[in-house]
């Protein structure tokens, strides 16, 4: 049995017995060229409660630099704005989040460390701040109020003798905290993070054993933990061992509702993906229950909750002749799950699924359909327990196209960004908006 937690291109099969989605509602705009003047890469996007969008990407001209454009709810994309200085890398992987009122925060990294920049509502991007010098691979989360957290790992690798999972937090409108130790050990690694509507933060992480020789290391005894800091406190509370010790990573994802209830979904040693939940104030986690047992290679896309604690888990199933994107719906309150539903309709070869959930439960998903003529397809649904609309094509002409980001607000306004090479061979970012 194979479980995959990265966006790797593989071949898979269709599951014919699962329920299909139904008719799509709303209108998608024609794709608009977002990046101009160079090569656009690694885009991110967010949309506020009023339908105002903000996008950013790594623009590669004579140097790498984070560029941004904004779009009002009614109107066209504005002019390009530089968000960062020249970057000392070509893999910055920017992320942007926005509050319901339009306060945006961007996070990216280069060889100097992890950077942030902020853009107040109806204003411009402020000066970027090197918030975590020397760090890499940040995990950035933010809630609809603007409370935020960044988690990362220092050391802790197979040949390390010590390491730490670290975090910085920011209350809406305040400065980032000093660096905090979430967990430490000889071999540790941060998995994922989630933030509640009330500001509580949970970071999932693994400890493991490593035996290293000259030409490599053997890793074993992976133990899954979840550490929590409630709003208004400064301490991190470790769950202790949730799963393990096992021979492989648990590929854990965590999500929280508005009141602080939490859910972890992780790969169990016996094969199925399983889930456990935690109460609003923290405390003990419930026993794990089975979410899905696909019996096939699987790629996790994401796990997300709305404010009410209704959870959606999106994944790809891979077989011999094709692939599909599927979804299951669960609840933090009782840790129960629906049967799987095919998200990707009749698409026979699916990959690179992006997924977003609004506080109300409105959702959007987008993926690459690798037909003889590849297309970007998207689907939406109005609530976390509603029926998905039929997939529609949102891409225009282009070669080597790929979805890069998606966002949705509680009114159902959504945005998708995808990339591809234009007729001149320029790698370009494109944006398309959905109105319900």
Short mmCIF file of C-alpha atoms in Angstrom, two decimals:
data_model
loop_
_atom_site.label_atom_id
_atom_site.label_comp_id
_atom_site.label_asym_id
_atom_site.label_seq_id
_atom_site.Cartn_x
_atom_site.Cartn_y
_atom_site.Cartn_z
CA UNK A 1 0.00 0.00 0.00
CA UNK A 2 1.37 3.42 -0.98
CA UNK A 3 0.37 6.76 0.48
CA UNK A 4 1.85 9.94 -0.96
CA UNK A 5 1.65 13.37 0.66
CA UNK A 6 3.38 15.45 -2.01
CA UNK A 7 2.14 16.67 -5.38
CA UNK A 8 3.85 14.00 -7.51
CA UNK A 9 2.59 13.10 -10.99
CA UNK A 10 1.54 9.43 -11.09
CA UNK A 11 -0.88 7.19 -12.99
CA UNK A 12 -4.12 5.88 -11.46
CA UNK A 13 -7.57 4.39 -12.05
CA UNK A 14 -11.21 5.54 -11.84
CA UNK A 15 -13.54 4.40 -9.06
CA UNK A 16 -16.82 3.88 -10.82
CA UNK A 17 -19.05 3.13 -7.82
CA UNK A 18 -18.67 6.55 -6.18
CA UNK A 19 -21.35 9.21 -6.48
CA UNK A 20 -20.81 11.86 -9.20
CA UNK A 21 -21.18 15.59 -8.73
CA UNK A 22 -24.03 17.58 -10.27
CA UNK A 23 -24.64 20.82 -12.18
CA UNK A 24 -22.28 23.76 -11.79
CA UNK A 25 -23.67 27.16 -10.82
CA UNK A 26 -22.13 30.60 -11.27
CA UNK A 27 -19.94 32.08 -13.99
CA UNK A 28 -16.17 31.98 -14.49
CA UNK A 29 -14.52 34.95 -16.21
CA UNK A 30 -12.18 34.46 -19.17
CA UNK A 31 -8.56 34.06 -18.03
CA UNK A 32 -6.68 37.34 -17.57
CA UNK A 33 -2.91 37.64 -17.89
CA UNK A 34 -1.61 38.35 -14.41
CA UNK A 35 2.18 38.39 -14.71
CA UNK A 36 3.78 40.74 -17.23
CA UNK A 37 7.28 41.81 -18.14
CA UNK A 38 9.14 38.61 -17.34
CA UNK A 39 8.56 35.06 -16.20
CA UNK A 40 5.82 34.53 -13.60
CA UNK A 41 6.16 31.56 -11.21
CA UNK A 42 4.81 30.20 -7.90
CA UNK A 43 1.62 32.28 -7.59
CA UNK A 44 -0.59 32.70 -4.51
CA UNK A 45 -4.00 34.35 -4.14
CA UNK A 46 -6.58 35.45 -1.55
CA UNK A 47 -10.03 37.04 -1.63
CA UNK A 48 -11.79 39.05 1.11
CA UNK A 49 -15.44 39.07 2.19
CA UNK A 50 -16.32 41.81 -0.33
CA UNK A 51 -14.84 39.95 -3.29
CA UNK A 52 -11.62 41.97 -3.55
CA UNK A 53 -8.71 39.79 -4.70
CA UNK A 54 -4.96 40.02 -4.21
CA UNK A 55 -2.38 37.88 -5.99
CA UNK A 56 1.38 37.63 -5.80
CA UNK A 57 4.04 35.62 -7.55
CA UNK A 58 7.77 35.25 -8.13
CA UNK A 59 8.58 37.41 -11.16
CA UNK A 60 11.82 36.30 -12.80
CA UNK A 61 13.40 39.00 -14.95
CA UNK A 62 17.06 39.85 -14.39
CA UNK A 63 16.36 38.96 -10.74
CA UNK A 64 13.70 37.20 -8.70
CA UNK A 65 11.22 39.49 -6.97
CA UNK A 66 7.75 39.13 -5.41
CA UNK A 67 5.23 41.07 -7.48
CA UNK A 68 1.55 41.66 -6.70
CA UNK A 69 -1.66 42.84 -8.33
CA UNK A 70 -5.07 43.53 -6.82
CA UNK A 71 -8.57 43.35 -8.25
CA UNK A 72 -11.70 45.01 -6.84
CA UNK A 73 -14.89 42.98 -6.65
CA UNK A 74 -16.14 44.83 -9.73
CA UNK A 75 -13.41 45.88 -12.11
CA UNK A 76 -10.11 44.81 -13.60
CA UNK A 77 -6.73 43.87 -12.22
CA UNK A 78 -4.65 46.88 -11.17
CA UNK A 79 -1.05 47.65 -11.95
CA UNK A 80 1.89 45.56 -10.80
CA UNK A 81 3.45 46.39 -7.42
CA UNK A 82 6.81 45.12 -6.16
CA UNK A 83 6.40 43.55 -2.71
CA UNK A 84 9.96 42.36 -2.06
CA UNK A 85 13.51 43.42 -2.83
CA UNK A 86 15.66 41.22 -5.07
CA UNK A 87 15.62 37.65 -3.74
CA UNK A 88 18.59 35.35 -3.20
CA UNK A 89 16.94 32.24 -4.59
CA UNK A 90 14.66 30.97 -7.35
CA UNK A 91 12.33 28.98 -5.04
CA UNK A 92 10.52 31.45 -2.80
CA UNK A 93 7.05 29.80 -2.71
CA UNK A 94 5.04 32.86 -1.62
CA UNK A 95 1.78 32.50 0.32
CA UNK A 96 -0.83 35.21 0.85
CA UNK A 97 -3.80 35.29 3.24
CA UNK A 98 -6.42 38.00 3.73
CA UNK A 99 -8.88 38.80 6.52
CA UNK A 100 -12.59 39.31 5.87
CA UNK A 101 -11.99 43.08 6.04
CA UNK A 102 -9.15 43.02 3.50
CA UNK A 103 -5.97 42.98 5.64
CA UNK A 104 -3.48 40.90 3.62
CA UNK A 105 -0.29 39.19 4.80
CA UNK A 106 2.31 37.63 2.51
CA UNK A 107 5.02 35.17 3.54
CA UNK A 108 7.93 33.90 1.44
CA UNK A 109 11.50 32.71 1.93
CA UNK A 110 14.93 33.03 0.36
CA UNK A 111 18.48 32.26 1.45
CA UNK A 112 18.27 35.02 4.07
CA UNK A 113 15.27 33.44 5.83
CA UNK A 114 11.50 33.92 6.04
CA UNK A 115 9.99 37.28 5.07
CA UNK A 116 6.58 38.84 5.63
CA UNK A 117 4.81 41.90 4.28
CA UNK A 118 1.44 43.39 5.16
CA UNK A 119 -1.14 45.32 3.16
CA UNK A 120 -3.90 47.11 5.11
CA UNK A 121 -7.36 47.38 3.50
CA UNK A 122 -7.49 49.80 0.54
CA UNK A 123 -3.79 50.52 0.91
CA UNK A 124 -0.36 49.51 -0.43
CA UNK A 125 2.08 46.81 0.63
CA UNK A 126 4.32 47.86 3.51
CA UNK A 127 8.04 47.30 3.74
CA UNK A 128 8.95 43.59 3.93
CA UNK A 129 10.29 42.27 7.22
CA UNK A 130 12.82 39.46 7.65
CA UNK A 131 10.85 37.90 10.48
CA UNK A 132 12.82 34.64 10.84
CA UNK A 133 16.48 34.97 9.77
CA UNK A 134 18.06 31.78 8.46
CA UNK A 135 14.83 29.75 8.43
CA UNK A 136 13.30 27.86 5.49
CA UNK A 137 10.19 25.88 4.60
CA UNK A 138 7.74 28.03 6.59
CA UNK A 139 4.23 26.77 7.37
CA UNK A 140 1.98 29.87 7.37
CA UNK A 141 -1.63 29.98 8.63
CA UNK A 142 -4.01 32.89 9.20
CA UNK A 143 -7.66 33.13 10.24
CA UNK A 144 -10.38 35.43 8.94
CA UNK A 145 -9.66 38.04 11.65
CA UNK A 146 -5.98 38.33 10.74
CA UNK A 147 -4.47 36.27 13.59
CA UNK A 148 -1.53 34.35 12.13
CA UNK A 149 1.26 31.88 12.87
CA UNK A 150 4.38 30.60 11.13
CA UNK A 151 5.96 27.26 12.08
CA UNK A 152 9.26 25.78 10.89
CA UNK A 153 11.98 23.28 11.84
CA UNK A 154 15.51 24.10 13.00
CA UNK A 155 17.99 21.22 12.75
CA UNK A 156 16.47 17.91 13.78
CA UNK A 157 17.55 16.10 10.60
CA UNK A 158 18.82 12.51 10.40
CA UNK A 159 22.45 13.48 11.07
CA UNK A 160 21.53 16.07 13.68
CA UNK A 161 21.99 15.63 17.41
CA UNK A 162 19.32 18.19 18.31
CA UNK A 163 16.48 20.06 16.68
CA UNK A 164 13.41 22.14 17.38
CA UNK A 165 10.01 22.87 15.93
CA UNK A 166 9.62 26.65 16.21
CA UNK A 167 6.82 29.20 15.78
CA UNK A 168 6.08 32.90 15.76
CA UNK A 169 2.53 34.21 16.23
CA UNK A 170 0.76 37.47 15.49
CA UNK A 171 -2.55 38.73 16.80
CA UNK A 172 -4.52 40.78 14.28
CA UNK A 173 -3.08 44.28 14.12
CA UNK A 174 -0.11 43.45 16.37
CA UNK A 175 3.56 42.61 15.80
CA UNK A 176 4.99 39.11 15.44
CA UNK A 177 6.09 37.50 18.69
CA UNK A 178 9.63 36.43 19.47
CA UNK A 179 10.54 32.92 18.34
CA UNK A 180 8.96 30.19 20.47
CA UNK A 181 10.00 26.55 20.88
CA UNK A 182 7.05 24.29 20.09
CA UNK A 183 8.96 21.03 20.58
CA UNK A 184 12.55 19.79 20.63
CA UNK A 185 14.46 16.53 20.32
CA UNK A 186 17.29 14.79 18.53
CA UNK A 187 15.25 14.17 15.37
CA UNK A 188 12.07 16.24 14.88
CA UNK A 189 10.19 17.72 11.94
CA UNK A 190 7.14 20.00 11.62
CA UNK A 191 4.30 18.52 9.55
CA UNK A 192 1.47 21.03 9.38
CA UNK A 193 -0.31 23.82 11.28
CA UNK A 194 -3.82 25.15 11.75
CA UNK A 195 -5.38 28.20 13.41
CA UNK A 196 -8.85 28.63 14.91
CA UNK A 197 -11.15 31.58 14.54
CA UNK A 198 -10.39 32.44 18.18
CA UNK A 199 -6.62 32.40 17.58
CA UNK A 200 -5.72 28.98 19.01
CA UNK A 201 -2.89 27.31 17.04
CA UNK A 202 -2.04 23.62 16.62
CA UNK A 203 1.21 22.40 15.06
CA UNK A 204 1.62 18.73 14.12
CA UNK A 205 5.13 17.30 14.18
CA UNK A 206 7.01 14.02 14.18
CA UNK A 207 9.88 12.62 16.20
CA UNK A 208 11.86 9.71 14.78
CA UNK A 209 15.01 7.60 15.11
CA UNK A 210 17.88 7.69 12.63
CA UNK A 211 20.83 5.37 12.07
CA UNK A 212 23.31 6.97 9.70
CA UNK A 213 26.32 5.54 7.92
CA UNK A 214 28.67 7.02 5.36
CA UNK A 215 26.30 6.75 2.41
CA UNK A 216 22.89 7.26 3.97
CA UNK A 217 20.53 7.05 6.90
CA UNK A 218 17.79 4.61 7.89
CA UNK A 219 14.80 6.34 9.52
CA UNK A 220 12.30 4.58 11.78
CA UNK A 221 10.03 4.88 14.81
CA UNK A 222 8.05 7.91 13.62
CA UNK A 223 5.81 9.27 16.38
CA UNK A 224 3.10 11.84 15.64
CA UNK A 225 2.49 14.72 18.06
CA UNK A 226 0.23 17.78 18.08
CA UNK A 227 1.25 20.81 20.14
CA UNK A 228 -1.27 23.53 20.96
CA UNK A 229 -1.19 27.14 22.14
CA UNK A 230 -4.52 28.68 23.09
CA UNK A 231 -5.24 32.35 22.48
CA UNK A 232 -4.08 34.57 25.32
CA UNK A 233 -1.42 32.11 26.49
CA UNK A 234 2.27 31.72 25.70
CA UNK A 235 2.85 28.00 26.38
CA UNK A 236 2.72 25.05 24.00
CA UNK A 237 1.00 21.88 25.26
CA UNK A 238 2.24 18.63 23.71
CA UNK A 239 -0.31 15.90 23.05
CA UNK A 240 2.24 13.16 23.63
CA UNK A 241 2.24 10.27 21.17
CA UNK A 242 -0.87 10.29 18.96
CA UNK A 243 0.31 7.60 16.54
CA UNK A 244 3.41 5.42 16.43
CA UNK A 245 6.14 4.51 16.68
CA UNK A 246 5.73 3.51 13.03
CA UNK A 247 8.11 2.88 10.15
CA UNK A 248 7.00 5.88 8.04
CA UNK A 249 5.79 9.47 8.36
CA UNK A 250 2.11 9.93 9.18
CA UNK A 251 1.56 12.77 6.65
CA UNK A 252 -0.60 14.57 9.21
CA UNK A 253 -2.88 17.52 8.47
CA UNK A 254 -4.66 19.62 11.09
CA UNK A 255 -7.58 22.05 10.94
CA UNK A 256 -9.57 24.04 13.52
CA UNK A 257 -13.03 25.62 13.68
CA UNK A 258 -13.95 29.09 14.93
CA UNK A 259 -14.26 28.05 18.60
CA UNK A 260 -10.98 26.11 18.79
CA UNK A 261 -12.14 22.57 18.12
CA UNK A 262 -9.43 20.70 16.21
CA UNK A 263 -9.10 17.67 13.95
CA UNK A 264 -5.98 15.79 12.84
CA UNK A 265 -6.05 13.46 9.82
CA UNK A 266 -3.04 11.16 9.53
CA UNK A 267 -1.89 7.98 7.83
CA UNK A 268 -2.04 5.00 10.14
CA UNK A 269 0.51 2.18 10.11
CA UNK A 270 -2.12 -0.27 8.84
CA UNK A 271 -2.92 1.81 5.73
CA UNK A 272 -6.11 3.86 6.19
CA UNK A 273 -6.19 7.60 6.80
CA UNK A 274 -7.56 8.17 10.28
CA UNK A 275 -8.78 11.15 12.28
CA UNK A 276 -8.85 12.33 15.90
CA UNK A 277 -10.43 15.44 17.39
CA UNK A 278 -9.78 17.79 20.30
CA UNK A 279 -12.16 20.03 22.25
CA UNK A 280 -12.38 23.81 22.06
CA UNK A 281 -10.03 24.38 24.99
CA UNK A 282 -7.58 21.62 24.08
CA UNK A 283 -7.04 18.60 26.30
CA UNK A 284 -7.04 14.94 25.33
CA UNK A 285 -7.52 13.84 21.73
CA UNK A 286 -10.24 11.31 20.88
CA UNK A 287 -9.40 7.81 19.61
CA UNK A 288 -8.62 7.68 15.90
CA UNK A 289 -11.36 6.68 13.44
CA UNK A 290 -11.02 5.65 9.79
CA UNK A 291 -11.57 8.43 7.24
CA UNK A 292 -10.80 6.53 4.03
CA UNK A 293 -9.04 3.30 3.07
CA UNK A 294 -8.53 3.72 -0.68
CA UNK A 295 -6.54 0.49 -1.26
CA UNK A 296 -4.55 2.42 -3.91
CA UNK A 297 -1.73 4.96 -4.04
CA UNK A 298 -3.06 8.27 -2.73
CA UNK A 299 -1.94 11.90 -2.75
CA UNK A 300 -3.25 14.23 -0.04
CA UNK A 301 -4.45 17.57 -1.41
CA UNK A 302 -5.65 19.27 1.79
CA UNK A 303 -7.81 19.24 4.90
CA UNK A 304 -9.88 22.29 5.90
CA UNK A 305 -12.74 23.24 8.23
CA UNK A 306 -15.35 25.96 8.11
CA UNK A 307 -16.26 28.02 11.19
CA UNK A 308 -18.87 25.47 12.27
CA UNK A 309 -16.39 22.58 12.34
CA UNK A 310 -17.58 20.90 9.13
CA UNK A 311 -14.44 19.43 7.58
CA UNK A 312 -13.50 18.54 4.00
CA UNK A 313 -10.64 16.21 3.05
CA UNK A 314 -9.56 16.24 -0.61
CA UNK A 315 -7.24 13.66 -2.13
CA UNK A 316 -6.20 11.97 -5.39
CA UNK A 317 -6.48 8.22 -5.97
CA UNK A 318 -4.02 6.66 -8.41
CA UNK A 319 -4.27 3.43 -10.39
CA UNK A 320 -3.18 1.72 -13.56
CA UNK A 321 -5.18 3.62 -16.18
CA UNK A 322 -6.01 7.04 -14.73
CA UNK A 323 -6.66 9.11 -11.65
CA UNK A 324 -9.44 10.93 -9.85
CA UNK A 325 -9.87 13.67 -7.28
CA UNK A 326 -12.17 12.70 -4.42
CA UNK A 327 -13.56 14.31 -1.31
CA UNK A 328 -15.06 13.22 2.00
CA UNK A 329 -16.90 15.39 4.51
CA UNK A 330 -16.52 15.14 8.27
CA UNK A 331 -17.31 16.88 11.54
CA UNK A 332 -15.04 17.98 14.37
CA UNK A 333 -17.91 17.67 16.88
CA UNK A 334 -18.38 13.92 16.47
CA UNK A 335 -15.47 12.74 14.27
CA UNK A 336 -17.73 11.13 11.66
CA UNK A 337 -17.23 11.00 7.90
CA UNK A 338 -19.30 10.68 4.72
CA UNK A 339 -18.64 8.22 1.94
CA UNK A 340 -16.19 9.43 -0.74
CA UNK A 341 -17.51 11.49 -3.66
CA UNK A 342 -15.79 11.91 -7.01
CA UNK A 343 -14.88 15.57 -7.34
CA UNK A 344 -13.32 15.46 -10.80
CA UNK A 345 -16.37 14.15 -12.70
CA UNK A 346 -15.51 12.19 -15.84
CA UNK A 347 -11.89 13.40 -15.96
CA UNK A 348 -9.78 10.28 -16.34
CA UNK A 349 -6.32 11.62 -15.49
CA UNK A 350 -6.21 14.21 -12.71
CA UNK A 351 -3.32 15.83 -10.83
CA UNK A 352 -2.20 18.95 -8.91
CA UNK A 353 -5.43 19.56 -7.00
CA UNK A 354 -5.77 22.93 -5.22
CA UNK A 355 -8.58 23.43 -2.70
CA UNK A 356 -9.95 26.27 -0.54
CA UNK A 357 -12.74 26.70 2.05
CA UNK A 358 -14.37 29.93 3.27
CA UNK A 359 -15.52 30.47 6.89
CA UNK A 360 -19.12 29.79 5.80
CA UNK A 361 -18.17 26.46 4.20
CA UNK A 362 -18.24 27.65 0.57
CA UNK A 363 -15.59 25.73 -1.36
CA UNK A 364 -13.61 25.72 -4.60
CA UNK A 365 -11.32 23.06 -6.05
CA UNK A 366 -9.17 23.17 -9.18
CA UNK A 367 -7.00 20.57 -10.91
CA UNK A 368 -5.17 19.66 -14.09
CA UNK A 369 -7.07 17.33 -16.40
CA UNK A 370 -4.40 15.64 -18.52
CA UNK A 371 -6.46 14.82 -21.59
CA UNK A 372 -4.85 14.90 -25.06
CA UNK A 373 -5.36 18.67 -24.76
CA UNK A 374 -4.64 19.46 -21.06
CA UNK A 375 -7.11 21.78 -19.35
CA UNK A 376 -7.58 23.35 -15.94
CA UNK A 377 -10.92 22.32 -14.45
CA UNK A 378 -12.67 23.77 -11.40
CA UNK A 379 -15.72 22.99 -9.28
CA UNK A 380 -17.48 24.77 -6.43
CA UNK A 381 -20.05 24.03 -3.76
CA UNK A 382 -22.06 26.42 -1.60
CA UNK A 383 -21.75 24.61 1.74
CA UNK A 384 -19.51 22.05 3.40
CA UNK A 385 -22.28 19.44 3.22
CA UNK A 386 -23.69 20.47 -0.16
CA UNK A 387 -23.27 18.91 -3.58
CA UNK A 388 -20.29 19.77 -5.75
CA UNK A 389 -21.00 21.37 -9.09
CA UNK A 390 -19.92 19.70 -12.31
CA UNK A 391 -16.34 20.53 -13.34
CA UNK A 392 -15.89 23.34 -15.87
CA UNK A 393 -12.89 24.43 -17.92
CA UNK A 394 -11.35 27.65 -16.65
CA UNK A 395 -8.12 27.72 -18.68
CA UNK A 396 -7.36 29.20 -22.06
CA UNK A 397 -4.72 28.19 -24.63
CA UNK A 398 -1.21 27.50 -23.40
CA UNK A 399 1.35 24.74 -23.04
CA UNK A 400 2.52 23.01 -19.85
CA UNK A 401 -0.38 24.51 -17.91
CA UNK A 402 -0.77 23.84 -14.18
CA UNK A 403 -3.03 25.13 -11.38
CA UNK A 404 -1.15 27.09 -8.73
CA UNK A 405 -3.65 28.63 -6.29
CA UNK A 406 -7.33 28.99 -5.39
CA UNK A 407 -9.35 31.06 -2.93
CA UNK A 408 -13.02 31.58 -2.07
CA UNK A 409 -15.06 33.82 0.26
CA UNK A 410 -18.26 33.13 2.19
CA UNK A 411 -20.42 34.66 -0.56
CA UNK A 412 -19.09 32.20 -3.14
CA UNK A 413 -16.79 34.61 -4.97
CA UNK A 414 -13.76 32.56 -6.00
CA UNK A 415 -10.50 32.94 -7.87
CA UNK A 416 -8.14 30.47 -9.52
CA UNK A 417 -4.60 31.10 -10.73
CA UNK A 418 -2.87 28.79 -13.18
CA UNK A 419 0.35 29.02 -15.14
CA UNK A 420 1.54 28.08 -18.61
CA UNK A 421 3.79 29.07 -21.46
CA UNK A 422 2.30 31.60 -23.86
CA UNK A 423 2.86 31.67 -27.63
CA UNK A 424 6.20 33.43 -27.13
CA UNK A 425 7.43 30.79 -24.69
CA UNK A 426 7.04 33.05 -21.63
CA UNK A 427 5.98 31.33 -18.42
CA UNK A 428 2.87 33.32 -17.46
CA UNK A 429 0.41 33.45 -14.57
CA UNK A 430 -3.30 33.66 -15.46
CA UNK A 431 -6.27 34.48 -13.21
CA UNK A 432 -9.95 33.67 -13.57
CA UNK A 433 -12.72 34.77 -11.20
CA UNK A 434 -16.00 33.04 -10.29
CA UNK A 435 -19.21 34.84 -9.41
CA UNK A 436 -21.99 32.70 -7.89
#
